[in-house]
């Protein structure tokens, strides 16, 4: 397998695992250079919660923040996602090959079905439905007289 920087890849996937963070990235993809307040506006969570999400995205290298005065602007940084895409592409190729092999096998089997022929060995009597053994009654035992 290709050698990936696991720490960077782990941070990227961890950051992308949350739907709020993915939505923040989608907003930055649509309109780059939004302020934190503009990013937070459509979300039903507090500004401190958005700031924590932005910290995770920043630690993963997925956004860059710049501060001008009291205004913090965020910009999308897609480079870490490229490594994640390469990792996913590796496994996509692997599974595509496996599924192609399975499809070829199934097509080969369906084109050359084995003819239904009588079995060379007849079924054994034990494979037939079992019948209970008839009960055999024994003679009554001797009775004791006292």
GROMACS .gro file of N, CA and C in nm:
model
  438
    1UNK      N    1   0.083  -0.117   0.000
    1UNK     CA    2   0.000   0.000   0.000
    1UNK      C    3   0.087   0.124   0.000
    2UNK      N    4   0.034   0.231  -0.053
    2UNK     CA    5   0.106   0.356  -0.058
    2UNK      C    6   0.127   0.408   0.084
    3UNK      N    7   0.243   0.466   0.110
    3UNK     CA    8   0.274   0.517   0.243
    3UNK      C    9   0.214   0.656   0.258
    4UNK      N   10   0.116   0.667   0.344
    4UNK     CA   11   0.053   0.796   0.370
    4UNK      C   12   0.099   0.846   0.506
    5UNK      N   13   0.098   0.978   0.523
    5UNK     CA   14   0.129   1.035   0.654
    5UNK      C   15   0.004   1.015   0.739
    6UNK      N   16   0.011   0.916   0.827
    6UNK     CA   17  -0.109   0.876   0.900
    6UNK      C   18  -0.163   0.984   0.992
    7UNK      N   19  -0.078   1.062   1.056
    7UNK     CA   20  -0.127   1.165   1.148
    7UNK      C   21  -0.208   1.270   1.072
    8UNK      N   22  -0.159   1.313   0.957
    8UNK     CA   23  -0.231   1.411   0.876
    8UNK      C   24  -0.361   1.352   0.824
    9UNK      N   25  -0.354   1.230   0.778
    9UNK     CA   26  -0.473   1.163   0.726
    9UNK      C   27  -0.577   1.143   0.837
   10UNK      N   28  -0.531   1.104   0.956
   10UNK     CA   29  -0.622   1.086   1.069
   10UNK      C   30  -0.692   1.216   1.106
   11UNK      N   31  -0.616   1.325   1.110
   11UNK     CA   32  -0.677   1.455   1.143
   11UNK      C   33  -0.777   1.497   1.037
   12UNK      N   34  -0.744   1.472   0.910
   12UNK     CA   35  -0.834   1.510   0.801
   12UNK      C   36  -0.966   1.434   0.811
   13UNK      N   37  -0.957   1.302   0.826
   13UNK     CA   38  -1.080   1.223   0.835
   13UNK      C   39  -1.159   1.255   0.962
   14UNK      N   40  -1.090   1.281   1.072
   14UNK     CA   41  -1.159   1.316   1.197
   14UNK      C   42  -1.233   1.449   1.180
   15UNK      N   43  -1.170   1.544   1.113
   15UNK     CA   44  -1.234   1.674   1.090
   15UNK      C   45  -1.354   1.660   0.996
   16UNK      N   46  -1.341   1.575   0.895
   16UNK     CA   47  -1.449   1.557   0.798
   16UNK      C   48  -1.562   1.469   0.851
   17UNK      N   49  -1.541   1.404   0.964
   17UNK     CA   50  -1.643   1.313   1.017
   17UNK      C   51  -1.766   1.387   1.070
   18UNK      N   52  -1.752   1.513   1.105
   18UNK     CA   53  -1.863   1.587   1.164
   18UNK      C   54  -1.942   1.662   1.057
   19UNK      N   55  -2.076   1.650   1.055
   19UNK     CA   56  -2.156   1.717   0.952
   19UNK      C   57  -2.149   1.870   0.959
   20UNK      N   58  -2.134   1.925   1.078
   20UNK     CA   59  -2.124   2.071   1.090
   20UNK      C   60  -1.995   2.119   1.026
   21UNK      N   61  -1.886   2.048   1.050
   21UNK     CA   62  -1.758   2.088   0.990
   21UNK      C   63  -1.762   2.074   0.838
   22UNK      N   64  -1.827   1.966   0.789
   22UNK     CA   65  -1.841   1.952   0.643
   22UNK      C   66  -1.924   2.067   0.585
   23UNK      N   67  -2.026   2.108   0.657
   23UNK     CA   68  -2.109   2.219   0.610
   23UNK      C   69  -2.030   2.350   0.611
   24UNK      N   70  -1.946   2.369   0.711
   24UNK     CA   71  -1.861   2.488   0.713
   24UNK      C   72  -1.766   2.490   0.593
   25UNK      N   73  -1.708   2.374   0.563
   25UNK     CA   74  -1.619   2.366   0.446
   25UNK      C   75  -1.696   2.392   0.317
   26UNK      N   76  -1.818   2.341   0.309
   26UNK     CA   77  -1.899   2.363   0.189
   26UNK      C   78  -1.930   2.512   0.172
   27UNK      N   79  -1.956   2.580   0.281
   27UNK     CA   80  -1.981   2.726   0.273
   27UNK      C   81  -1.856   2.799   0.226
   28UNK      N   82  -1.740   2.757   0.275
   28UNK     CA   83  -1.616   2.822   0.233
   28UNK      C   84  -1.582   2.788   0.088
   29UNK      N   85  -1.627   2.673   0.042
   29UNK     CA   86  -1.606   2.637  -0.098
   29UNK      C   87  -1.691   2.726  -0.188
   30UNK      N   88  -1.813   2.756  -0.144
   30UNK     CA   89  -1.902   2.843  -0.222
   30UNK      C   90  -1.856   2.989  -0.220
   31UNK      N   91  -1.815   3.034  -0.103
   31UNK     CA   92  -1.777   3.175  -0.086
   31UNK      C   93  -1.655   3.182   0.003
   32UNK      N   94  -1.540   3.194  -0.057
   32UNK     CA   95  -1.415   3.196   0.018
   32UNK      C   96  -1.397   3.330   0.089
   33UNK      N   97  -1.334   3.326   0.203
   33UNK     CA   98  -1.302   3.448   0.276
   33UNK      C   99  -1.417   3.501   0.360
   34UNK      N  100  -1.493   3.412   0.420
   34UNK     CA  101  -1.602   3.452   0.508
   34UNK      C  102  -1.549   3.477   0.649
   35UNK      N  103  -1.614   3.571   0.719
   35UNK     CA  104  -1.577   3.594   0.858
   35UNK      C  105  -1.640   3.483   0.943
   36UNK      N  106  -1.591   3.470   1.064
   36UNK     CA  107  -1.643   3.367   1.154
   36UNK      C  108  -1.792   3.392   1.180
   37UNK      N  109  -1.830   3.517   1.197
   37UNK     CA  110  -1.972   3.549   1.220
   37UNK      C  111  -2.058   3.510   1.100
   38UNK      N  112  -2.009   3.536   0.980
   38UNK     CA  113  -2.083   3.499   0.859
   38UNK      C  114  -2.095   3.347   0.847
   39UNK      N  115  -1.988   3.278   0.883
   39UNK     CA  116  -1.990   3.132   0.878
   39UNK      C  117  -2.090   3.076   0.980
   40UNK      N  118  -2.095   3.135   1.097
   40UNK     CA  119  -2.179   3.084   1.206
   40UNK      C  120  -2.327   3.115   1.188
   41UNK      N  121  -2.359   3.218   1.112
   41UNK     CA  122  -2.497   3.266   1.102
   41UNK      C  123  -2.601   3.157   1.072
   42UNK      N  124  -2.585   3.070   0.973
   42UNK     CA  125  -2.693   2.974   0.943
   42UNK      C  126  -2.703   2.854   1.038
   43UNK      N  127  -2.610   2.839   1.130
   43UNK     CA  128  -2.608   2.721   1.215
   43UNK      C  129  -2.681   2.746   1.347
   44UNK      N  130  -2.756   2.645   1.394
   44UNK     CA  131  -2.831   2.661   1.518
   44UNK      C  132  -2.749   2.633   1.643
   45UNK      N  133  -2.620   2.663   1.638
   45UNK     CA  134  -2.533   2.643   1.754
   45UNK      C  135  -2.468   2.776   1.789
   46UNK      N  136  -2.409   2.779   1.906
   46UNK     CA  137  -2.349   2.904   1.954
   46UNK      C  138  -2.220   2.937   1.878
   47UNK      N  139  -2.181   3.062   1.887
   47UNK     CA  140  -2.056   3.106   1.824
   47UNK      C  141  -1.935   3.032   1.883
   48UNK      N  142  -1.930   3.010   2.018
   48UNK     CA  143  -1.817   2.932   2.071
   48UNK      C  144  -1.812   2.789   2.015
   49UNK      N  145  -1.928   2.729   1.989
   49UNK     CA  146  -1.929   2.594   1.930
   49UNK      C  147  -1.872   2.598   1.789
   50UNK      N  148  -1.907   2.699   1.712
   50UNK     CA  149  -1.852   2.716   1.576
   50UNK      C  150  -1.702   2.737   1.584
   51UNK      N  151  -1.658   2.815   1.682
   51UNK     CA  152  -1.513   2.839   1.698
   51UNK      C  153  -1.438   2.707   1.725
   52UNK      N  154  -1.500   2.619   1.804
   52UNK     CA  155  -1.436   2.489   1.830
   52UNK      C  156  -1.428   2.406   1.703
   53UNK      N  157  -1.534   2.409   1.623
   53UNK     CA  158  -1.531   2.338   1.494
   53UNK      C  159  -1.423   2.396   1.404
   54UNK      N  160  -1.410   2.527   1.402
   54UNK     CA  161  -1.307   2.592   1.320
   54UNK      C  162  -1.167   2.557   1.370
   55UNK      N  163  -1.152   2.540   1.502
   55UNK     CA  164  -1.022   2.498   1.556
   55UNK      C  165  -0.984   2.360   1.504
   56UNK      N  166  -1.080   2.269   1.500
   56UNK     CA  167  -1.053   2.133   1.450
   56UNK      C  168  -1.016   2.140   1.302
   57UNK      N  169  -1.090   2.218   1.226
   57UNK     CA  170  -1.061   2.231   1.082
   57UNK      C  171  -0.924   2.295   1.060
   58UNK      N  172  -0.891   2.392   1.143
   58UNK     CA  173  -0.761   2.458   1.132
   58UNK      C  174  -0.647   2.362   1.169
   59UNK      N  175  -0.665   2.286   1.277
   59UNK     CA  176  -0.563   2.188   1.318
   59UNK      C  177  -0.539   2.083   1.210
   60UNK      N  178  -0.644   2.050   1.136
   60UNK     CA  179  -0.631   1.952   1.028
   60UNK      C  180  -0.573   2.015   0.901
   61UNK      N  181  -0.558   2.146   0.902
   61UNK     CA  182  -0.503   2.214   0.785
   61UNK      C  183  -0.605   2.238   0.675
   62UNK      N  184  -0.734   2.221   0.708
   62UNK     CA  185  -0.839   2.236   0.607
   62UNK      C  186  -0.885   2.380   0.587
   63UNK      N  187  -0.855   2.465   0.684
   63UNK     CA  188  -0.885   2.608   0.667
   63UNK      C  189  -0.766   2.689   0.715
   64UNK      N  190  -0.759   2.810   0.667
   64UNK     CA  191  -0.659   2.906   0.714
   64UNK      C  192  -0.736   3.027   0.765
   65UNK      N  193  -0.694   3.078   0.880
   65UNK     CA  194  -0.760   3.195   0.937
   65UNK      C  195  -0.664   3.313   0.934
   66UNK      N  196  -0.721   3.427   0.906
   66UNK     CA  197  -0.640   3.550   0.912
   66UNK      C  198  -0.719   3.654   0.990
   67UNK      N  199  -0.647   3.735   1.066
   67UNK     CA  200  -0.713   3.833   1.152
   67UNK      C  201  -0.673   3.973   1.108
   68UNK      N  202  -0.775   4.054   1.086
   68UNK     CA  203  -0.755   4.195   1.054
   68UNK      C  204  -0.834   4.274   1.157
   69UNK      N  205  -0.763   4.336   1.248
   69UNK     CA  206  -0.832   4.406   1.356
   69UNK      C  207  -0.902   4.305   1.444
   70UNK      N  208  -1.034   4.319   1.457
   70UNK     CA  209  -1.112   4.224   1.538
   70UNK      C  210  -1.183   4.121   1.453
   71UNK      N  211  -1.164   4.127   1.323
   71UNK     CA  212  -1.234   4.038   1.230
   71UNK      C  213  -1.144   3.922   1.189
   72UNK      N  214  -1.196   3.800   1.209
   72UNK     CA  215  -1.123   3.680   1.168
   72UNK      C  216  -1.192   3.625   1.044
   73UNK      N  217  -1.112   3.608   0.938
   73UNK     CA  218  -1.162   3.558   0.810
   73UNK      C  219  -1.108   3.417   0.788
   74UNK      N  220  -1.192   3.331   0.734
   74UNK     CA  221  -1.152   3.192   0.708
   74UNK      C  222  -1.147   3.166   0.559
   75UNK      N  223  -1.049   3.083   0.521
   75UNK     CA  224  -1.030   3.047   0.381
   75UNK      C  225  -1.009   2.896   0.372
   76UNK      N  226  -1.066   2.834   0.272
   76UNK     CA  227  -1.054   2.690   0.252
   76UNK      C  228  -0.914   2.653   0.206
   77UNK      N  229  -0.859   2.548   0.266
   77UNK     CA  230  -0.730   2.491   0.225
   77UNK      C  231  -0.756   2.346   0.190
   78UNK      N  232  -0.756   2.312   0.063
   78UNK     CA  233  -0.797   2.179   0.019
   78UNK      C  234  -0.683   2.076   0.010
   79UNK      N  235  -0.560   2.117   0.033
   79UNK     CA  236  -0.447   2.024   0.017
   79UNK      C  237  -0.460   1.898   0.102
   80UNK      N  238  -0.498   1.905   0.230
   80UNK     CA  239  -0.510   1.780   0.307
   80UNK      C  240  -0.618   1.686   0.251
   81UNK      N  241  -0.719   1.742   0.187
   81UNK     CA  242  -0.823   1.656   0.129
   81UNK      C  243  -0.770   1.579   0.009
   82UNK      N  244  -0.667   1.631  -0.058
   82UNK     CA  245  -0.609   1.559  -0.171
   82UNK      C  246  -0.546   1.429  -0.124
   83UNK      N  247  -0.477   1.432  -0.012
   83UNK     CA  248  -0.417   1.309   0.042
   83UNK      C  249  -0.527   1.210   0.080
   84UNK      N  250  -0.637   1.259   0.138
   84UNK     CA  251  -0.749   1.171   0.173
   84UNK      C  252  -0.810   1.113   0.045
   85UNK      N  253  -0.822   1.192  -0.059
   85UNK     CA  254  -0.877   1.143  -0.186
   85UNK      C  255  -0.785   1.036  -0.246
   86UNK      N  256  -0.655   1.054  -0.236
   86UNK     CA  257  -0.561   0.953  -0.287
   86UNK      C  258  -0.577   0.822  -0.210
   87UNK      N  259  -0.595   0.832  -0.078
   87UNK     CA  260  -0.614   0.714   0.005
   87UNK      C  261  -0.742   0.642  -0.037
   88UNK      N  262  -0.850   0.717  -0.054
   88UNK     CA  263  -0.978   0.659  -0.096
   88UNK      C  264  -0.968   0.600  -0.237
   89UNK      N  265  -0.895   0.667  -0.326
   89UNK     CA  266  -0.880   0.618  -0.464
   89UNK      C  267  -0.809   0.483  -0.465
   90UNK      N  268  -0.711   0.467  -0.376
   90UNK     CA  269  -0.639   0.339  -0.366
   90UNK      C  270  -0.739   0.226  -0.337
   91UNK      N  271  -0.826   0.247  -0.241
   91UNK     CA  272  -0.923   0.143  -0.206
   91UNK      C  273  -1.035   0.131  -0.307
   92UNK      N  274  -1.066   0.238  -0.375
   92UNK     CA  275  -1.164   0.228  -0.484
   92UNK      C  276  -1.111   0.138  -0.593
   93UNK      N  277  -0.984   0.155  -0.630
   93UNK     CA  278  -0.923   0.068  -0.731
   93UNK      C  279  -0.922  -0.077  -0.684
   94UNK      N  280  -0.887  -0.098  -0.558
   94UNK     CA  281  -0.883  -0.234  -0.503
   94UNK      C  282  -1.020  -0.299  -0.514
   95UNK      N  283  -1.125  -0.231  -0.468
   95UNK     CA  284  -1.259  -0.291  -0.470
   95UNK      C  285  -1.313  -0.303  -0.611
   96UNK      N  286  -1.277  -0.210  -0.699
   96UNK     CA  287  -1.320  -0.222  -0.838
   96UNK      C  288  -1.261  -0.348  -0.900
   97UNK      N  289  -1.133  -0.373  -0.875
   97UNK     CA  290  -1.068  -0.494  -0.926
   97UNK      C  291  -1.134  -0.620  -0.870
   98UNK      N  292  -1.162  -0.619  -0.740
   98UNK     CA  293  -1.223  -0.737  -0.677
   98UNK      C  294  -1.363  -0.763  -0.735
   99UNK      N  295  -1.441  -0.657  -0.752
   99UNK     CA  296  -1.576  -0.673  -0.806
   99UNK      C  297  -1.573  -0.713  -0.953
  100UNK      N  298  -1.474  -0.662  -1.028
  100UNK     CA  299  -1.460  -0.703  -1.169
  100UNK      C  300  -1.426  -0.851  -1.178
  101UNK      N  301  -1.339  -0.898  -1.089
  101UNK     CA  302  -1.305  -1.041  -1.088
  101UNK      C  303  -1.426  -1.126  -1.053
  102UNK      N  304  -1.506  -1.079  -0.957
  102UNK     CA  305  -1.627  -1.152  -0.921
  102UNK      C  306  -1.725  -1.155  -1.037
  103UNK      N  307  -1.743  -1.042  -1.105
  103UNK     CA  308  -1.834  -1.037  -1.220
  103UNK      C  309  -1.787  -1.132  -1.330
  104UNK      N  310  -1.656  -1.134  -1.357
  104UNK     CA  311  -1.602  -1.223  -1.460
  104UNK      C  312  -1.625  -1.369  -1.421
  105UNK      N  313  -1.605  -1.400  -1.294
  105UNK     CA  314  -1.628  -1.537  -1.247
  105UNK      C  315  -1.775  -1.576  -1.264
  106UNK      N  316  -1.865  -1.488  -1.225
  106UNK     CA  317  -2.007  -1.518  -1.236
  106UNK      C  318  -2.051  -1.531  -1.382
  107UNK      N  319  -1.998  -1.446  -1.468
  107UNK     CA  320  -2.031  -1.456  -1.610
  107UNK      C  321  -1.978  -1.586  -1.668
  108UNK      N  322  -1.860  -1.626  -1.630
  108UNK     CA  323  -1.802  -1.750  -1.678
  108UNK      C  324  -1.885  -1.868  -1.631
  109UNK      N  325  -1.928  -1.868  -1.507
  109UNK     CA  326  -2.009  -1.977  -1.453
  109UNK      C  327  -2.146  -1.982  -1.520
  110UNK      N  328  -2.205  -1.867  -1.552
  110UNK     CA  329  -2.338  -1.867  -1.612
  110UNK      C  330  -2.333  -1.910  -1.759
  111UNK      N  331  -2.219  -1.891  -1.825
  111UNK     CA  332  -2.206  -1.932  -1.965
  111UNK      C  333  -2.178  -2.081  -1.978
  112UNK      N  334  -2.114  -2.139  -1.881
  112UNK     CA  335  -2.077  -2.280  -1.885
  112UNK      C  336  -2.139  -2.354  -1.767
  113UNK      N  337  -2.271  -2.363  -1.763
  113UNK     CA  338  -2.328  -2.434  -1.648
  113UNK      C  339  -2.298  -2.583  -1.658
  114UNK      N  340  -2.283  -2.647  -1.545
  114UNK     CA  341  -2.258  -2.790  -1.545
  114UNK      C  342  -2.389  -2.860  -1.573
  115UNK      N  343  -2.387  -2.961  -1.663
  115UNK     CA  344  -2.513  -3.030  -1.696
  115UNK      C  345  -2.563  -3.107  -1.575
  116UNK      N  346  -2.694  -3.111  -1.564
  116UNK     CA  347  -2.755  -3.186  -1.455
  116UNK      C  348  -2.753  -3.333  -1.494
  117UNK      N  349  -2.675  -3.411  -1.429
  117UNK     CA  350  -2.665  -3.553  -1.460
  117UNK      C  351  -2.693  -3.631  -1.333
  118UNK      N  352  -2.737  -3.756  -1.352
  118UNK     CA  353  -2.763  -3.836  -1.232
  118UNK      C  354  -2.635  -3.856  -1.154
  119UNK      N  355  -2.650  -3.860  -1.028
  119UNK     CA  356  -2.536  -3.878  -0.941
  119UNK      C  357  -2.480  -4.018  -0.959
  120UNK      N  358  -2.348  -4.034  -0.964
  120UNK     CA  359  -2.291  -4.168  -0.980
  120UNK      C  360  -2.319  -4.256  -0.858
  121UNK      N  361  -2.340  -4.198  -0.744
  121UNK     CA  362  -2.369  -4.274  -0.623
  121UNK      C  363  -2.515  -4.251  -0.586
  122UNK      N  364  -2.594  -4.356  -0.579
  122UNK     CA  365  -2.734  -4.336  -0.539
  122UNK      C  366  -2.740  -4.291  -0.393
  123UNK      N  367  -2.847  -4.223  -0.358
  123UNK     CA  368  -2.856  -4.177  -0.219
  123UNK      C  369  -2.861  -4.295  -0.123
  124UNK      N  370  -2.801  -4.276  -0.010
  124UNK     CA  371  -2.799  -4.384   0.088
  124UNK      C  372  -2.935  -4.393   0.157
  125UNK      N  373  -2.968  -4.512   0.209
  125UNK     CA  374  -3.096  -4.526   0.277
  125UNK      C  375  -3.106  -4.435   0.398
  126UNK      N  376  -2.995  -4.397   0.455
  126UNK     CA  377  -3.001  -4.311   0.573
  126UNK      C  378  -3.046  -4.170   0.539
  127UNK      N  379  -3.038  -4.132   0.410
  127UNK     CA  380  -3.082  -3.999   0.373
  127UNK      C  381  -3.232  -3.993   0.352
  128UNK      N  382  -3.298  -4.108   0.350
  128UNK     CA  383  -3.444  -4.111   0.336
  128UNK      C  384  -3.506  -4.068   0.468
  129UNK      N  385  -3.633  -4.036   0.462
  129UNK     CA  386  -3.702  -3.995   0.583
  129UNK      C  387  -3.700  -4.109   0.685
  130UNK      N  388  -3.673  -4.078   0.805
  130UNK     CA  389  -3.666  -4.179   0.910
  130UNK      C  390  -3.805  -4.214   0.960
  131UNK      N  391  -3.824  -4.343   0.987
  131UNK     CA  392  -3.950  -4.388   1.048
  131UNK      C  393  -3.917  -4.437   1.187
  132UNK      N  394  -4.006  -4.411   1.279
  132UNK     CA  395  -3.977  -4.460   1.415
  132UNK      C  396  -3.983  -4.612   1.420
  133UNK      N  397  -3.901  -4.669   1.505
  133UNK     CA  398  -3.900  -4.815   1.521
  133UNK      C  399  -4.029  -4.860   1.589
  134UNK      N  400  -4.082  -4.975   1.546
  134UNK     CA  401  -4.202  -5.025   1.614
  134UNK      C  402  -4.167  -5.065   1.757
  135UNK      N  403  -4.261  -5.042   1.846
  135UNK     CA  404  -4.238  -5.077   1.986
  135UNK      C  405  -4.258  -5.227   2.004
  136UNK      N  406  -4.168  -5.283   2.069
  136UNK     CA  407  -4.185  -5.425   2.100
  136UNK      C  408  -4.220  -5.435   2.247
  137UNK      N  409  -4.327  -5.505   2.273
  137UNK     CA  410  -4.366  -5.516   2.413
  137UNK      C  411  -4.303  -5.641   2.471
  138UNK      N  412  -4.266  -5.633   2.590
  138UNK     CA  413  -4.207  -5.749   2.655
  138UNK      C  414  -4.312  -5.817   2.743
  139UNK      N  415  -4.283  -5.937   2.773
  139UNK     CA  416  -4.376  -6.010   2.859
  139UNK      C  417  -4.374  -5.948   2.997
  140UNK      N  418  -4.489  -5.952   3.062
  140UNK     CA  419  -4.489  -5.900   3.199
  140UNK      C  420  -4.396  -5.980   3.287
  141UNK      N  421  -4.335  -5.911   3.378
  141UNK     CA  422  -4.244  -5.977   3.471
  141UNK      C  423  -4.319  -6.062   3.571
  142UNK      N  424  -4.241  -6.140   3.643
  142UNK     CA  425  -4.302  -6.225   3.745
  142UNK      C  426  -4.358  -6.140   3.856
  143UNK      N  427  -4.468  -6.180   3.904
  143UNK     CA  428  -4.525  -6.108   4.017
  143UNK      C  429  -4.480  -6.178   4.145
  144UNK      N  430  -4.460  -6.104   4.242
  144UNK     CA  431  -4.412  -6.159   4.369
  144UNK      C  432  -4.530  -6.178   4.461
  145UNK      N  433  -4.532  -6.288   4.521
  145UNK     CA  434  -4.637  -6.313   4.618
  145UNK      C  435  -4.572  -6.314   4.754
  146UNK      N  436  -4.637  -6.255   4.844
  146UNK     CA  437  -4.583  -6.254   4.979
  146UNK      C  438  -4.658  -6.343   5.065
   0.00000   0.00000   0.00000
